[in-house]
Amino acid sequence: MAGGSRDALAAPVDVAAEVVIVGGGIAGLATAVALRRVGMGGVLVLERQGELRATGAALTIFPNGWFALRALGIAHKLTCRYDAFQTGEVGVRPVHRKVLLEALAKELPPATIRFSSKVISISTETRGGSPGEIVVVLLDDGTVIRSKILIGCDGVHSVVARWLGLPEAATSGRSAVRGLSVYPDGHGFKKGLRQFLSAGLRAGMGPISDTDVYWFLVNNTTTAGKQNEVGTDPAKILREVTENVGRNLPAEYLDVVCHSDPGSLTWAPLLYRHPWAVLTGRASYGPITVAGDAFHPMTPDMAQGGCAALEDAVVLARALSRAPKLADGVAAYISERRCRVAWLVAGAYLSGWVQQGGSSVQGVRSYIIRLFRDLIFYKFLFPKLADAMWYNCGDLKPRNEIGKNYSE
């Protein structure tokens, strides 16, 4: 597996790279793989953690995500391991997040990923009288990295997005608990996603393998104070889910929750960037841009966060490979992605809002929302959102093959 480390006692040094990617999650590693697929070298991924991120037990990949993974050259490594759900009209496969990260990392040369690297400042230098040609990144250990391109893939609270001036992510008024349950002797569940709805709450569970089951609980009743009280303590999270927030859910679901691997449990507010901010915000400056949650954080109600990040990687690499100047490639990427990801952000938010009856809405308004959900959303809007899950972001071709008939 690709990896890298630094000696904490070593003196700070200056480092040069063609491309610097901040963040070693799905967006960051996928972008690094995509750039290598089009023949761009000198890629350096800066990950603030000491190893590949383990946060997030699993994710569901829809067809658009599989199209992107095929372009990245790793789809076959996952489809042979994970079966498609047996229910639903849209073919999807759940995968372990860590397995996806490892599959991406294995496509990268050794030392591509620099772990324990926290970015504390970003600036630009002029070269030959042209502003912004060289990007300068300063790490917390004093290391200075200069590159021709900087891509922020550092999540919802992105340092790069903040430097660009993108608005901070907004709260959706909801939070989500997620976990991975393990049945060493097998769980016996049918492969498919099952959901449970009640006032202000949406829960679900789905097998990933014969022994592992992913589950989630999205609610708009838990206050920020309660989340702070529970924190990251697995025992407190389980107790809050089974005895308070989810106490009225079916016994079968609660049994799955009780089988959770403590290390997989997370509880966090659901944040998103307003669609108009995605459409109009400054998502690039010369050779500096963002991808994944750093660009378009969204709620998980359409399971499109990871899929959209994979699409970003393919589109960005292709745009850079075709452009005469790097800044032109970045601009082309943003232009191509804005409308699509803004639609996904809006669709995800709307989907979650109507499924749970509207955040903190009671009485007549709640009734009207349910009518909208049943008579308009599911009949007219959701089919259009479902079509977005079949989007094909296209293939990747090496720069010396652009314009030729190329296939793997």
mmCIF file of C-alpha atoms in Angstrom:
data_model
loop_
_atom_site.group_PDB
_atom_site.id
_atom_site.type_symbol
_atom_site.label_atom_id
_atom_site.label_comp_id
_atom_site.label_asym_id
_atom_site.label_seq_id
_atom_site.Cartn_x
_atom_site.Cartn_y
_atom_site.Cartn_z
ATOM 1 C CA MET A 1 0.000 0.000 0.000
ATOM 2 C CA ALA A 2 1.178 3.489 -0.770
ATOM 3 C CA GLY A 3 2.352 5.318 2.287
ATOM 4 C CA GLY A 4 4.772 7.774 3.753
ATOM 5 C CA SER A 5 5.944 9.017 7.097
ATOM 6 C CA ARG A 6 8.087 11.760 8.506
ATOM 7 C CA ASP A 7 10.641 11.812 11.240
ATOM 8 C CA ALA A 8 9.233 14.083 13.939
ATOM 9 C CA LEU A 9 12.770 15.077 14.919
ATOM 10 C CA ALA A 10 13.933 15.951 11.409
ATOM 11 C CA ALA A 11 14.636 19.583 10.559
ATOM 12 C CA PRO A 12 12.011 21.349 8.416
ATOM 13 C CA VAL A 13 12.806 21.221 4.718
ATOM 14 C CA ASP A 14 11.571 22.707 1.467
ATOM 15 C CA VAL A 15 9.725 20.242 -0.764
ATOM 16 C CA ALA A 16 8.772 20.598 -4.416
ATOM 17 C CA ALA A 17 5.844 18.789 -6.061
ATOM 18 C CA GLU A 18 3.882 19.109 -9.275
ATOM 19 C CA VAL A 19 0.543 18.625 -7.529
ATOM 20 C CA VAL A 20 -0.340 18.885 -3.836
ATOM 21 C CA ILE A 21 -3.584 17.336 -2.639
ATOM 22 C CA VAL A 22 -4.702 18.235 0.869
ATOM 23 C CA GLY A 23 -6.640 15.347 2.412
ATOM 24 C CA GLY A 24 -6.207 11.608 2.122
ATOM 25 C CA GLY A 25 -9.859 10.576 2.147
ATOM 26 C CA ILE A 26 -11.900 9.282 -0.781
ATOM 27 C CA ALA A 27 -11.718 12.534 -2.762
ATOM 28 C CA GLY A 28 -7.990 13.018 -2.192
ATOM 29 C CA LEU A 29 -6.871 9.487 -3.021
ATOM 30 C CA ALA A 30 -9.234 9.208 -5.981
ATOM 31 C CA THR A 31 -7.903 12.488 -7.382
ATOM 32 C CA ALA A 32 -4.317 11.275 -6.985
ATOM 33 C CA VAL A 33 -5.159 8.043 -8.824
ATOM 34 C CA ALA A 34 -6.983 9.933 -11.571
ATOM 35 C CA LEU A 35 -4.048 12.282 -12.137
ATOM 36 C CA ARG A 36 -1.712 9.330 -12.492
ATOM 37 C CA ARG A 37 -4.124 7.732 -14.965
ATOM 38 C CA VAL A 38 -3.766 10.744 -17.264
ATOM 39 C CA GLY A 39 0.013 10.735 -16.925
ATOM 40 C CA MET A 40 0.574 13.511 -14.404
ATOM 41 C CA GLY A 41 3.425 12.783 -12.004
ATOM 42 C CA GLY A 42 4.831 14.447 -8.924
ATOM 43 C CA VAL A 43 1.615 14.073 -6.922
ATOM 44 C CA LEU A 44 1.852 14.521 -3.146
ATOM 45 C CA VAL A 45 -1.094 13.807 -0.819
ATOM 46 C CA LEU A 46 -1.038 15.502 2.591
ATOM 47 C CA GLU A 47 -3.023 13.628 5.252
ATOM 48 C CA ARG A 48 -3.235 15.094 8.737
ATOM 49 C CA GLN A 49 -3.904 11.718 10.374
ATOM 50 C CA GLY A 50 -1.113 9.239 11.061
ATOM 51 C CA GLU A 51 -2.652 6.587 8.805
ATOM 52 C CA LEU A 52 -5.457 6.065 6.298
ATOM 53 C CA ARG A 53 -8.686 7.475 7.662
ATOM 54 C CA ALA A 54 -10.916 4.885 9.310
ATOM 55 C CA THR A 55 -13.786 7.275 10.084
ATOM 56 C CA GLY A 56 -17.040 6.101 8.551
ATOM 57 C CA ALA A 57 -17.907 2.429 8.571
ATOM 58 C CA ALA A 58 -19.280 2.049 5.067
ATOM 59 C CA LEU A 59 -20.802 3.796 2.089
ATOM 60 C CA THR A 60 -23.279 2.856 -0.587
ATOM 61 C CA ILE A 61 -22.057 3.274 -4.147
ATOM 62 C CA PHE A 62 -24.632 3.896 -6.861
ATOM 63 C CA PRO A 63 -24.040 3.367 -10.602
ATOM 64 C CA ASN A 64 -22.522 6.831 -11.093
ATOM 65 C CA GLY A 65 -19.911 5.953 -8.483
ATOM 66 C CA TRP A 66 -19.129 2.669 -10.211
ATOM 67 C CA PHE A 67 -18.690 4.466 -13.555
ATOM 68 C CA ALA A 68 -16.099 6.679 -11.855
ATOM 69 C CA LEU A 69 -14.374 3.732 -10.180
ATOM 70 C CA ARG A 70 -14.179 2.001 -13.553
ATOM 71 C CA ALA A 71 -12.484 5.086 -15.006
ATOM 72 C CA LEU A 72 -10.053 4.996 -12.078
ATOM 73 C CA GLY A 73 -9.260 1.348 -12.843
ATOM 74 C CA ILE A 74 -10.289 -0.178 -9.512
ATOM 75 C CA ALA A 75 -13.973 -1.092 -9.894
ATOM 76 C CA HIS A 76 -13.114 -4.738 -10.516
ATOM 77 C CA LYS A 77 -11.255 -4.924 -7.188
ATOM 78 C CA LEU A 78 -14.482 -4.120 -5.356
ATOM 79 C CA THR A 79 -17.244 -5.701 -7.426
ATOM 80 C CA CYS A 80 -15.658 -9.111 -6.961
ATOM 81 C CA ARG A 81 -15.842 -8.622 -3.196
ATOM 82 C CA TYR A 82 -19.202 -6.909 -2.676
ATOM 83 C CA ASP A 83 -22.572 -8.116 -3.948
ATOM 84 C CA ALA A 84 -25.268 -5.771 -5.221
ATOM 85 C CA PHE A 85 -28.378 -5.261 -3.127
ATOM 86 C CA GLN A 86 -31.195 -7.615 -4.103
ATOM 87 C CA THR A 87 -33.896 -5.010 -3.599
ATOM 88 C CA GLY A 88 -34.672 -1.699 -5.259
ATOM 89 C CA GLU A 89 -34.724 -0.562 -8.875
ATOM 90 C CA VAL A 90 -31.352 1.174 -8.813
ATOM 91 C CA GLY A 91 -28.418 -1.232 -8.608
ATOM 92 C CA VAL A 92 -26.151 -0.362 -5.702
ATOM 93 C CA ARG A 93 -23.374 -2.030 -3.740
ATOM 94 C CA PRO A 94 -22.326 -1.211 -0.194
ATOM 95 C CA VAL A 95 -18.594 -1.248 0.531
ATOM 96 C CA HIS A 96 -16.391 -0.829 3.575
ATOM 97 C CA ARG A 97 -14.957 2.679 3.489
ATOM 98 C CA LYS A 98 -11.549 1.457 4.623
ATOM 99 C CA VAL A 99 -11.410 -1.160 1.863
ATOM 100 C CA LEU A 100 -12.146 1.516 -0.739
ATOM 101 C CA LEU A 101 -9.393 3.741 0.661
ATOM 102 C CA GLU A 102 -6.915 0.868 0.648
ATOM 103 C CA ALA A 103 -7.797 -0.024 -2.946
ATOM 104 C CA LEU A 104 -7.150 3.566 -4.030
ATOM 105 C CA ALA A 105 -3.933 3.848 -2.010
ATOM 106 C CA LYS A 106 -2.510 0.689 -3.576
ATOM 107 C CA GLU A 107 -2.649 2.401 -6.974
ATOM 108 C CA LEU A 108 -0.193 5.060 -5.801
ATOM 109 C CA PRO A 109 3.618 4.852 -5.640
ATOM 110 C CA PRO A 110 5.306 4.611 -2.233
ATOM 111 C CA ALA A 111 5.611 7.917 -0.356
ATOM 112 C CA THR A 112 2.812 9.558 -2.379
ATOM 113 C CA ILE A 113 0.885 9.990 0.874
ATOM 114 C CA ARG A 114 2.586 12.076 3.531
ATOM 115 C CA PHE A 115 0.888 11.290 6.840
ATOM 116 C CA SER A 116 0.731 13.486 9.968
ATOM 117 C CA SER A 117 0.878 16.577 7.762
ATOM 118 C CA LYS A 118 -1.307 19.475 8.886
ATOM 119 C CA VAL A 119 -1.576 22.531 6.649
ATOM 120 C CA ILE A 120 -1.448 25.820 8.552
ATOM 121 C CA SER A 121 -1.155 28.352 5.719
ATOM 122 C CA ILE A 122 -1.479 28.747 1.951
ATOM 123 C CA SER A 123 -0.008 31.466 -0.256
ATOM 124 C CA THR A 124 1.137 32.053 -3.824
ATOM 125 C CA GLU A 125 4.353 33.286 -5.392
ATOM 126 C CA THR A 126 4.946 35.009 -8.684
ATOM 127 C CA ARG A 127 7.206 33.605 -11.340
ATOM 128 C CA GLY A 128 8.180 35.518 -14.442
ATOM 129 C CA GLY A 129 5.794 38.332 -13.559
ATOM 130 C CA SER A 130 2.694 36.106 -13.568
ATOM 131 C CA PRO A 131 0.818 36.030 -10.234
ATOM 132 C CA GLY A 132 -0.302 32.774 -8.650
ATOM 133 C CA GLU A 133 1.848 30.409 -10.685
ATOM 134 C CA ILE A 134 3.432 28.743 -7.667
ATOM 135 C CA VAL A 135 1.394 27.623 -4.649
ATOM 136 C CA VAL A 136 3.163 27.601 -1.276
ATOM 137 C CA VAL A 137 1.881 25.375 1.518
ATOM 138 C CA LEU A 138 3.259 25.594 5.058
ATOM 139 C CA LEU A 139 2.907 22.580 7.364
ATOM 140 C CA ASP A 140 2.783 22.618 11.143
ATOM 141 C CA ASP A 141 6.312 21.184 11.383
ATOM 142 C CA GLY A 142 7.737 24.095 9.396
ATOM 143 C CA THR A 143 8.013 22.231 6.083
ATOM 144 C CA VAL A 144 7.352 24.422 3.048
ATOM 145 C CA ILE A 145 5.926 22.754 -0.049
ATOM 146 C CA ARG A 146 5.814 24.472 -3.430
ATOM 147 C CA SER A 147 3.676 23.116 -6.253
ATOM 148 C CA LYS A 148 2.034 24.057 -9.522
ATOM 149 C CA ILE A 149 -1.432 22.888 -8.417
ATOM 150 C CA LEU A 150 -3.185 22.726 -5.039
ATOM 151 C CA ILE A 151 -6.352 20.660 -4.658
ATOM 152 C CA GLY A 152 -8.269 20.775 -1.403
ATOM 153 C CA CYS A 153 -9.880 17.438 -0.598
ATOM 154 C CA ASP A 154 -9.889 18.091 3.136
ATOM 155 C CA GLY A 155 -13.553 17.716 3.943
ATOM 156 C CA VAL A 156 -16.375 19.871 5.241
ATOM 157 C CA HIS A 157 -14.093 22.152 7.256
ATOM 158 C CA SER A 158 -11.572 22.505 4.440
ATOM 159 C CA VAL A 159 -8.568 24.778 4.935
ATOM 160 C CA VAL A 160 -8.347 25.247 1.169
ATOM 161 C CA ALA A 161 -12.054 26.091 0.802
ATOM 162 C CA ARG A 162 -11.723 28.661 3.580
ATOM 163 C CA TRP A 163 -8.672 30.182 1.858
ATOM 164 C CA LEU A 164 -10.644 30.426 -1.384
ATOM 165 C CA GLY A 165 -13.472 32.170 0.438
ATOM 166 C CA LEU A 166 -16.204 29.566 0.083
ATOM 167 C CA PRO A 167 -18.931 29.986 2.723
ATOM 168 C CA GLU A 168 -18.801 27.694 5.728
ATOM 169 C CA ALA A 169 -21.071 24.658 5.645
ATOM 170 C CA ALA A 170 -24.528 25.170 7.150
ATOM 171 C CA THR A 171 -26.325 22.907 9.580
ATOM 172 C CA SER A 172 -29.276 20.897 8.277
ATOM 173 C CA GLY A 173 -30.850 20.759 11.709
ATOM 174 C CA ARG A 174 -30.264 17.014 11.855
ATOM 175 C CA SER A 175 -27.582 14.653 13.089
ATOM 176 C CA ALA A 176 -26.644 11.076 12.230
ATOM 177 C CA VAL A 177 -25.390 8.107 14.181
ATOM 178 C CA ARG A 178 -23.589 5.448 12.150
ATOM 179 C CA GLY A 179 -22.117 2.085 12.992
ATOM 180 C CA LEU A 180 -20.942 -1.281 11.707
ATOM 181 C CA SER A 181 -22.291 -4.411 13.366
ATOM 182 C CA VAL A 182 -20.420 -7.705 13.233
ATOM 183 C CA TYR A 183 -21.901 -11.204 13.389
ATOM 184 C CA PRO A 184 -18.954 -13.656 13.379
ATOM 185 C CA ASP A 185 -21.233 -16.603 12.608
ATOM 186 C CA GLY A 186 -23.248 -14.760 9.960
ATOM 187 C CA HIS A 187 -26.273 -12.472 10.230
ATOM 188 C CA GLY A 188 -28.694 -14.146 7.811
ATOM 189 C CA PHE A 189 -30.151 -10.858 6.512
ATOM 190 C CA LYS A 190 -31.221 -10.512 2.900
ATOM 191 C CA LYS A 191 -28.952 -8.206 0.922
ATOM 192 C CA GLY A 192 -30.818 -4.957 0.660
ATOM 193 C CA LEU A 193 -31.347 -1.661 2.419
ATOM 194 C CA ARG A 194 -34.205 -1.526 4.917
ATOM 195 C CA GLN A 195 -35.460 1.811 6.225
ATOM 196 C CA PHE A 196 -37.689 2.805 9.118
ATOM 197 C CA LEU A 197 -39.442 6.177 9.289
ATOM 198 C CA SER A 198 -41.130 7.947 12.162
ATOM 199 C CA ALA A 199 -41.670 11.539 13.240
ATOM 200 C CA GLY A 200 -38.352 13.338 12.948
ATOM 201 C CA LEU A 201 -36.359 10.141 12.523
ATOM 202 C CA ARG A 202 -35.091 7.934 9.704
ATOM 203 C CA ALA A 203 -33.150 4.753 10.370
ATOM 204 C CA GLY A 204 -31.774 2.086 8.096
ATOM 205 C CA MET A 205 -29.603 -0.985 7.892
ATOM 206 C CA GLY A 206 -28.041 -3.052 5.136
ATOM 207 C CA PRO A 207 -25.625 -5.996 4.945
ATOM 208 C CA ILE A 208 -22.170 -5.337 3.511
ATOM 209 C CA SER A 209 -20.970 -8.931 3.733
ATOM 210 C CA ASP A 210 -22.123 -12.211 5.286
ATOM 211 C CA THR A 211 -20.872 -11.014 8.679
ATOM 212 C CA ASP A 212 -21.082 -7.184 8.598
ATOM 213 C CA VAL A 213 -24.160 -4.946 8.668
ATOM 214 C CA TYR A 214 -24.036 -1.172 8.255
ATOM 215 C CA TRP A 215 -26.660 0.883 10.092
ATOM 216 C CA PHE A 216 -27.533 4.538 10.510
ATOM 217 C CA LEU A 217 -29.993 6.711 12.379
ATOM 218 C CA VAL A 218 -30.748 10.256 11.229
ATOM 219 C CA ASN A 219 -32.768 12.408 13.598
ATOM 220 C CA ASN A 220 -33.784 16.000 14.191
ATOM 221 C CA THR A 221 -34.689 15.629 17.833
ATOM 222 C CA THR A 222 -31.245 15.344 19.442
ATOM 223 C CA THR A 223 -29.884 18.697 20.569
ATOM 224 C CA ALA A 224 -26.295 19.827 20.174
ATOM 225 C CA GLY A 225 -26.003 19.734 23.932
ATOM 226 C CA LYS A 226 -26.903 16.059 24.011
ATOM 227 C CA GLN A 227 -24.348 15.321 21.287
ATOM 228 C CA ASN A 228 -21.688 17.106 23.297
ATOM 229 C CA GLU A 229 -22.706 15.133 26.372
ATOM 230 C CA VAL A 230 -22.464 11.799 24.558
ATOM 231 C CA GLY A 231 -19.324 12.776 22.648
ATOM 232 C CA THR A 232 -17.424 9.873 21.128
ATOM 233 C CA ASP A 233 -18.006 7.392 23.976
ATOM 234 C CA PRO A 234 -19.308 4.199 22.271
ATOM 235 C CA ALA A 235 -21.210 3.032 25.350
ATOM 236 C CA LYS A 236 -23.012 6.375 25.672
ATOM 237 C CA ILE A 237 -23.815 6.451 21.948
ATOM 238 C CA LEU A 238 -25.344 2.953 22.067
ATOM 239 C CA ARG A 239 -27.323 3.760 25.171
ATOM 240 C CA GLU A 240 -28.654 6.998 23.667
ATOM 241 C CA VAL A 241 -29.750 5.181 20.489
ATOM 242 C CA THR A 242 -31.364 2.157 22.153
ATOM 243 C CA GLU A 243 -32.885 3.832 25.215
ATOM 244 C CA ASN A 244 -33.791 7.271 23.928
ATOM 245 C CA VAL A 245 -33.665 8.355 20.278
ATOM 246 C CA GLY A 246 -34.396 4.962 18.714
ATOM 247 C CA ARG A 247 -36.236 3.222 21.508
ATOM 248 C CA ASN A 248 -39.426 2.825 19.420
ATOM 249 C CA LEU A 249 -37.677 1.259 16.434
ATOM 250 C CA PRO A 250 -38.207 -2.451 15.651
ATOM 251 C CA ALA A 251 -36.455 -4.941 17.908
ATOM 252 C CA GLU A 252 -34.608 -6.403 14.894
ATOM 253 C CA TYR A 253 -32.994 -3.029 14.150
ATOM 254 C CA LEU A 254 -32.061 -2.433 17.787
ATOM 255 C CA ASP A 255 -30.465 -5.876 17.929
ATOM 256 C CA VAL A 256 -28.249 -4.871 14.997
ATOM 257 C CA VAL A 257 -27.279 -1.695 16.838
ATOM 258 C CA CYS A 258 -26.340 -3.728 19.916
ATOM 259 C CA HIS A 259 -23.923 -5.818 17.803
ATOM 260 C CA SER A 260 -21.939 -2.714 16.815
ATOM 261 C CA ASP A 261 -18.177 -2.658 16.721
ATOM 262 C CA PRO A 262 -17.464 0.142 19.236
ATOM 263 C CA GLY A 263 -14.663 1.545 17.087
ATOM 264 C CA SER A 264 -17.038 2.111 14.168
ATOM 265 C CA LEU A 265 -19.548 4.329 15.978
ATOM 266 C CA THR A 266 -19.801 7.992 15.007
ATOM 267 C CA TRP A 267 -22.290 10.714 15.831
ATOM 268 C CA ALA A 268 -22.109 14.015 14.006
ATOM 269 C CA PRO A 269 -24.288 16.876 12.773
ATOM 270 C CA LEU A 270 -25.269 16.761 9.107
ATOM 271 C CA LEU A 271 -23.810 19.770 7.306
ATOM 272 C CA TYR A 272 -24.159 21.002 3.746
ATOM 273 C CA ARG A 273 -23.155 23.965 1.609
ATOM 274 C CA HIS A 274 -26.095 25.918 0.251
ATOM 275 C CA PRO A 275 -26.640 25.066 -3.444
ATOM 276 C CA TRP A 276 -26.384 28.741 -4.437
ATOM 277 C CA ALA A 277 -23.013 28.920 -2.691
ATOM 278 C CA VAL A 278 -21.862 25.925 -4.732
ATOM 279 C CA LEU A 279 -23.105 27.635 -7.893
ATOM 280 C CA THR A 280 -21.640 31.075 -7.240
ATOM 281 C CA GLY A 281 -18.868 30.706 -4.635
ATOM 282 C CA ARG A 282 -15.199 31.046 -5.549
ATOM 283 C CA ALA A 283 -14.265 27.394 -5.877
ATOM 284 C CA SER A 284 -10.987 28.084 -7.653
ATOM 285 C CA TYR A 285 -8.211 30.635 -7.912
ATOM 286 C CA GLY A 286 -5.723 30.036 -10.686
ATOM 287 C CA PRO A 287 -4.294 26.540 -10.077
ATOM 288 C CA ILE A 288 -6.018 26.170 -6.674
ATOM 289 C CA THR A 289 -9.351 24.365 -6.299
ATOM 290 C CA VAL A 290 -11.378 21.954 -4.181
ATOM 291 C CA ALA A 291 -13.104 18.600 -4.630
ATOM 292 C CA GLY A 292 -15.406 16.305 -2.675
ATOM 293 C CA ASP A 293 -16.825 17.595 0.614
ATOM 294 C CA ALA A 294 -14.449 20.547 0.495
ATOM 295 C CA PHE A 295 -16.394 21.739 -2.570
ATOM 296 C CA HIS A 296 -19.942 20.461 -2.069
ATOM 297 C CA PRO A 297 -20.706 18.934 1.344
ATOM 298 C CA MET A 298 -24.172 17.390 1.309
ATOM 299 C CA THR A 299 -26.464 15.447 3.586
ATOM 300 C CA PRO A 300 -26.363 11.643 3.154
ATOM 301 C CA ASP A 301 -30.002 11.229 2.137
ATOM 302 C CA MET A 302 -29.169 10.229 -1.452
ATOM 303 C CA ALA A 303 -25.871 8.494 -0.587
ATOM 304 C CA GLN A 304 -24.119 10.710 -3.131
ATOM 305 C CA GLY A 305 -21.303 12.317 -1.134
ATOM 306 C CA GLY A 306 -18.734 9.627 -1.922
ATOM 307 C CA CYS A 307 -20.023 9.072 -5.461
ATOM 308 C CA ALA A 308 -19.800 12.783 -6.268
ATOM 309 C CA ALA A 309 -16.254 12.905 -4.900
ATOM 310 C CA LEU A 310 -15.249 10.058 -7.224
ATOM 311 C CA GLU A 311 -16.813 11.924 -10.152
ATOM 312 C CA ASP A 312 -14.875 15.066 -9.198
ATOM 313 C CA ALA A 313 -11.602 13.161 -9.363
ATOM 314 C CA VAL A 314 -12.249 11.904 -12.887
ATOM 315 C CA VAL A 315 -13.533 15.221 -14.261
ATOM 316 C CA LEU A 316 -10.706 17.250 -12.697
ATOM 317 C CA ALA A 317 -7.949 14.974 -13.992
ATOM 318 C CA ARG A 318 -9.453 14.925 -17.468
ATOM 319 C CA ALA A 319 -9.838 18.720 -17.537
ATOM 320 C CA LEU A 320 -6.228 19.247 -16.445
ATOM 321 C CA SER A 321 -4.950 16.795 -19.056
ATOM 322 C CA ARG A 322 -6.743 18.608 -21.871
ATOM 323 C CA ALA A 323 -6.079 22.244 -20.965
ATOM 324 C CA PRO A 324 -3.150 24.245 -22.388
ATOM 325 C CA LYS A 325 -2.666 25.863 -18.955
ATOM 326 C CA LEU A 326 -3.281 24.364 -15.524
ATOM 327 C CA ALA A 327 -5.459 27.279 -14.450
ATOM 328 C CA ASP A 328 -7.590 26.749 -17.563
ATOM 329 C CA GLY A 329 -8.048 23.091 -16.632
ATOM 330 C CA VAL A 330 -9.131 24.022 -13.117
ATOM 331 C CA ALA A 331 -11.621 26.545 -14.478
ATOM 332 C CA ALA A 332 -13.030 23.977 -16.922
ATOM 333 C CA TYR A 333 -13.463 21.470 -14.089
ATOM 334 C CA ILE A 334 -15.377 23.930 -11.913
ATOM 335 C CA SER A 335 -17.547 24.979 -14.844
ATOM 336 C CA GLU A 336 -18.454 21.369 -15.602
ATOM 337 C CA ARG A 337 -19.171 20.390 -12.010
ATOM 338 C CA ARG A 338 -21.053 23.356 -10.525
ATOM 339 C CA CYS A 339 -24.588 22.648 -11.768
ATOM 340 C CA ARG A 340 -24.443 18.914 -11.229
ATOM 341 C CA VAL A 341 -23.168 18.987 -7.664
ATOM 342 C CA ALA A 342 -25.472 21.888 -6.710
ATOM 343 C CA TRP A 343 -28.381 19.738 -7.901
ATOM 344 C CA LEU A 344 -27.132 16.791 -5.838
ATOM 345 C CA VAL A 345 -26.774 18.985 -2.736
ATOM 346 C CA ALA A 346 -30.293 20.364 -3.170
ATOM 347 C CA GLY A 347 -31.760 16.955 -3.954
ATOM 348 C CA ALA A 348 -30.155 15.322 -0.931
ATOM 349 C CA TYR A 349 -31.374 18.041 1.407
ATOM 350 C CA LEU A 350 -34.904 17.981 -0.016
ATOM 351 C CA SER A 351 -35.012 14.185 0.079
ATOM 352 C CA GLY A 352 -34.093 14.073 3.752
ATOM 353 C CA TRP A 353 -36.399 16.936 4.635
ATOM 354 C CA VAL A 354 -39.548 15.431 3.125
ATOM 355 C CA GLN A 355 -38.813 11.866 4.266
ATOM 356 C CA GLN A 356 -38.605 12.991 7.872
ATOM 357 C CA GLY A 357 -41.593 15.307 7.651
ATOM 358 C CA GLY A 358 -39.647 18.562 7.765
ATOM 359 C CA SER A 359 -37.207 19.600 10.472
ATOM 360 C CA SER A 360 -38.967 20.660 13.682
ATOM 361 C CA VAL A 361 -42.317 21.060 11.870
ATOM 362 C CA GLN A 362 -45.567 20.071 13.570
ATOM 363 C CA GLY A 363 -49.310 20.260 13.005
ATOM 364 C CA VAL A 364 -50.782 21.461 9.729
ATOM 365 C CA ARG A 365 -47.400 22.248 8.174
ATOM 366 C CA SER A 366 -46.251 18.702 8.841
ATOM 367 C CA TYR A 367 -49.387 17.379 7.161
ATOM 368 C CA ILE A 368 -48.798 19.580 4.110
ATOM 369 C CA ILE A 369 -45.213 18.369 3.865
ATOM 370 C CA ARG A 370 -46.358 14.753 3.930
ATOM 371 C CA LEU A 371 -48.805 15.482 1.127
ATOM 372 C CA PHE A 372 -46.014 17.126 -0.861
ATOM 373 C CA ARG A 373 -43.839 14.074 -0.227
ATOM 374 C CA ASP A 374 -46.434 11.528 -1.345
ATOM 375 C CA LEU A 375 -48.120 13.413 -4.183
ATOM 376 C CA ILE A 376 -45.281 15.455 -5.683
ATOM 377 C CA PHE A 377 -41.841 14.449 -4.446
ATOM 378 C CA TYR A 378 -42.036 10.698 -4.967
ATOM 379 C CA LYS A 379 -44.044 10.957 -8.198
ATOM 380 C CA PHE A 380 -42.239 13.786 -9.974
ATOM 381 C CA LEU A 381 -39.026 14.912 -8.290
ATOM 382 C CA PHE A 382 -37.517 11.681 -7.061
ATOM 383 C CA PRO A 383 -37.430 10.070 -10.552
ATOM 384 C CA LYS A 384 -35.279 12.992 -11.718
ATOM 385 C CA LEU A 385 -33.011 12.559 -8.713
ATOM 386 C CA ALA A 386 -32.782 8.843 -9.442
ATOM 387 C CA ASP A 387 -31.666 9.640 -12.984
ATOM 388 C CA ALA A 388 -28.749 11.583 -11.509
ATOM 389 C CA MET A 389 -27.520 8.351 -9.945
ATOM 390 C CA TRP A 390 -26.954 6.904 -13.436
ATOM 391 C CA TYR A 391 -24.735 9.761 -14.576
ATOM 392 C CA ASN A 392 -21.550 8.638 -16.322
ATOM 393 C CA CYS A 393 -18.639 11.031 -15.757
ATOM 394 C CA GLY A 394 -16.671 9.474 -18.636
ATOM 395 C CA ASP A 395 -13.269 7.828 -19.045
ATOM 396 C CA LEU A 396 -9.695 8.904 -18.456
ATOM 397 C CA LYS A 397 -7.057 8.918 -21.174
ATOM 398 C CA PRO A 398 -3.329 9.553 -20.835
ATOM 399 C CA ARG A 399 -2.318 12.963 -22.161
ATOM 400 C CA ASN A 400 -0.407 11.409 -25.038
ATOM 401 C CA GLU A 401 -3.565 9.522 -26.015
ATOM 402 C CA ILE A 402 -5.958 12.469 -26.062
ATOM 403 C CA GLY A 403 -7.811 12.480 -29.363
ATOM 404 C CA LYS A 404 -7.033 8.835 -30.081
ATOM 405 C CA ASN A 405 -9.330 5.846 -29.848
ATOM 406 C CA TYR A 406 -8.247 4.648 -26.395
ATOM 407 C CA SER A 407 -9.632 1.927 -24.189
ATOM 408 C CA GLU A 408 -8.300 -0.197 -21.359
#
